[in-house]
Each structure stands twice: as C-alpha cells, then as structure tokens.
Amino acid sequence: LGSGVVVLAAVADGKVRLVAGVTKDVTNRIKAGDLINVVAEPVGGRGGGRPDFAQAGGSQPEAVPDALKQVLPWVRARLEQ
C-alpha cells in the first residue's frame, strides 16, 4: 500500500471496536485520531491514538453502518484542502 487510509469495525458482545490507520505520507492532512472520533461518535464512543493509528470503542452496534458511511466524505474533504 503506497498511500491510504483504512478504518475497520467489529462488533462483539454488544460492543463496538474501531481502528483507523493512515499512511505516514498523509498524516499532515489526516490524523487517525481525528478520523476515529468521527466514526466513534455515532456509535456512542470516543477514541484516540497516534497520527498514523488510533482505536476507539462504542456501545451502539446498530449505528456501525452509518458511522462507516462518514469515512469517505470526511477523508475526501481533508485531502481536498
């Protein structure tokens, strides 16, 4: 992978686990911690981490599909700045 952003979500025992990874070449525009918080908010969570990797948890697994739909528009907006 040359340059990219990845967000993964998993649900287990009614809890949401999220991770975000950002390649180092784009961390000046996209911080993994900022991205993970955008995804975590709809699932009732909050997270944090380094500019290139962050984790979060949440308590509303039913909101995961809608939360993940926010990733692409958010990333595109940051890359266009």
PDB file of C-alpha atoms in Angstrom:
ATOM      1  CA  LEU A   1       0.000   0.000   0.000  1.00  0.00           C
ATOM      2  CA  GLY A   2       1.588   3.215  -1.082  1.00  0.00           C
ATOM      3  CA  SER A   3      -0.733   5.814   0.367  1.00  0.00           C
ATOM      4  CA  GLY A   4      -4.021   5.281   2.113  1.00  0.00           C
ATOM      5  CA  VAL A   5      -6.480   5.316   4.952  1.00  0.00           C
ATOM      6  CA  VAL A   6      -8.198   2.305   6.491  1.00  0.00           C
ATOM      7  CA  VAL A   7     -10.980   2.037   9.054  1.00  0.00           C
ATOM      8  CA  LEU A   8     -12.095  -1.299  10.477  1.00  0.00           C
ATOM      9  CA  ALA A   9     -15.063  -2.025  12.727  1.00  0.00           C
ATOM     10  CA  ALA A  10     -16.021  -5.108  14.685  1.00  0.00           C
ATOM     11  CA  VAL A  11     -18.917  -5.908  16.986  1.00  0.00           C
ATOM     12  CA  ALA A  12     -18.584  -8.462  19.787  1.00  0.00           C
ATOM     13  CA  ASP A  13     -20.711  -8.964  22.870  1.00  0.00           C
ATOM     14  CA  GLY A  14     -22.737  -5.858  22.023  1.00  0.00           C
ATOM     15  CA  LYS A  15     -19.695  -3.587  21.957  1.00  0.00           C
ATOM     16  CA  VAL A  16     -18.095  -1.813  19.016  1.00  0.00           C
ATOM     17  CA  ARG A  17     -14.338  -1.811  18.395  1.00  0.00           C
ATOM     18  CA  LEU A  18     -12.882   0.559  15.816  1.00  0.00           C
ATOM     19  CA  VAL A  19      -9.398   1.092  14.419  1.00  0.00           C
ATOM     20  CA  ALA A  20      -8.089   3.611  11.908  1.00  0.00           C
ATOM     21  CA  GLY A  21      -4.766   3.620  10.108  1.00  0.00           C
ATOM     22  CA  VAL A  22      -3.259   6.369   7.984  1.00  0.00           C
ATOM     23  CA  THR A  23      -0.062   6.068   5.953  1.00  0.00           C
ATOM     24  CA  LYS A  24       2.621   8.479   7.116  1.00  0.00           C
ATOM     25  CA  ASP A  25       2.608  10.454   3.863  1.00  0.00           C
ATOM     26  CA  VAL A  26      -0.888  11.834   4.543  1.00  0.00           C
ATOM     27  CA  THR A  27      -0.754  12.361   8.309  1.00  0.00           C
ATOM     28  CA  ASN A  28      -0.146  16.058   7.673  1.00  0.00           C
ATOM     29  CA  ARG A  29      -3.749  16.253   6.369  1.00  0.00           C
ATOM     30  CA  ILE A  30      -5.477  13.289   8.032  1.00  0.00           C
ATOM     31  CA  LYS A  31      -4.876  12.312  11.647  1.00  0.00           C
ATOM     32  CA  ALA A  32      -6.055   8.830  12.598  1.00  0.00           C
ATOM     33  CA  GLY A  33      -7.233  10.128  15.986  1.00  0.00           C
ATOM     34  CA  ASP A  34      -9.447  12.770  14.387  1.00  0.00           C
ATOM     35  CA  LEU A  35     -10.865  10.233  11.959  1.00  0.00           C
ATOM     36  CA  ILE A  36     -11.573   7.621  14.623  1.00  0.00           C
ATOM     37  CA  ASN A  37     -13.518  10.161  16.657  1.00  0.00           C
ATOM     38  CA  VAL A  38     -15.703  10.986  13.642  1.00  0.00           C
ATOM     39  CA  VAL A  39     -16.519   7.285  13.300  1.00  0.00           C
ATOM     40  CA  ALA A  40     -16.836   6.645  17.046  1.00  0.00           C
ATOM     41  CA  GLU A  41     -19.293   9.428  17.815  1.00  0.00           C
ATOM     42  CA  PRO A  42     -22.334   7.797  16.118  1.00  0.00           C
ATOM     43  CA  VAL A  43     -21.649   4.512  17.918  1.00  0.00           C
ATOM     44  CA  GLY A  44     -21.568   6.209  21.310  1.00  0.00           C
ATOM     45  CA  GLY A  45     -17.830   6.212  21.716  1.00  0.00           C
ATOM     46  CA  ARG A  46     -14.624   8.138  21.631  1.00  0.00           C
ATOM     47  CA  GLY A  47     -11.061   7.171  20.898  1.00  0.00           C
ATOM     48  CA  GLY A  48      -7.561   8.323  20.330  1.00  0.00           C
ATOM     49  CA  GLY A  49      -4.077   7.370  19.326  1.00  0.00           C
ATOM     50  CA  ARG A  50      -1.177   8.433  17.191  1.00  0.00           C
ATOM     51  CA  PRO A  51      -1.399  10.400  13.939  1.00  0.00           C
ATOM     52  CA  ASP A  52      -0.996   7.146  11.979  1.00  0.00           C
ATOM     53  CA  PHE A  53      -3.028   4.721  14.149  1.00  0.00           C
ATOM     54  CA  ALA A  54      -5.969   5.121  16.519  1.00  0.00           C
ATOM     55  CA  GLN A  55      -8.530   2.974  18.336  1.00  0.00           C
ATOM     56  CA  ALA A  56     -11.990   3.564  19.752  1.00  0.00           C
ATOM     57  CA  GLY A  57     -14.879   1.714  21.298  1.00  0.00           C
ATOM     58  CA  GLY A  58     -18.593   2.248  21.389  1.00  0.00           C
ATOM     59  CA  SER A  59     -21.813   0.878  22.771  1.00  0.00           C
ATOM     60  CA  GLN A  60     -24.248   1.218  19.844  1.00  0.00           C
ATOM     61  CA  PRO A  61     -23.511  -1.542  17.321  1.00  0.00           C
ATOM     62  CA  GLU A  62     -26.636  -0.768  15.307  1.00  0.00           C
ATOM     63  CA  ALA A  63     -25.023   2.534  14.275  1.00  0.00           C
ATOM     64  CA  VAL A  64     -21.871   0.991  12.748  1.00  0.00           C
ATOM     65  CA  PRO A  65     -23.065   1.078   9.097  1.00  0.00           C
ATOM     66  CA  ASP A  66     -23.976   4.763   9.318  1.00  0.00           C
ATOM     67  CA  ALA A  67     -20.749   5.570  11.149  1.00  0.00           C
ATOM     68  CA  LEU A  68     -18.650   3.930   8.422  1.00  0.00           C
ATOM     69  CA  LYS A  69     -20.503   5.890   5.730  1.00  0.00           C
ATOM     70  CA  GLN A  70     -18.935   9.050   7.151  1.00  0.00           C
ATOM     71  CA  VAL A  71     -15.363   7.922   6.458  1.00  0.00           C
ATOM     72  CA  LEU A  72     -15.094   8.550   2.714  1.00  0.00           C
ATOM     73  CA  PRO A  73     -16.628  12.053   2.665  1.00  0.00           C
ATOM     74  CA  TRP A  74     -14.542  13.093   5.691  1.00  0.00           C
ATOM     75  CA  VAL A  75     -11.306  11.810   4.143  1.00  0.00           C
ATOM     76  CA  ARG A  76     -12.062  13.376   0.752  1.00  0.00           C
ATOM     77  CA  ALA A  77     -12.728  16.749   2.374  1.00  0.00           C
ATOM     78  CA  ARG A  78      -9.348  16.643   4.145  1.00  0.00           C
ATOM     79  CA  LEU A  79      -7.466  15.658   1.016  1.00  0.00           C
ATOM     80  CA  GLU A  80      -9.034  18.484  -0.993  1.00  0.00           C
ATOM     81  CA  GLN A  81      -7.831  21.165   1.437  1.00  0.00           C
TER      82      GLN A  81
END
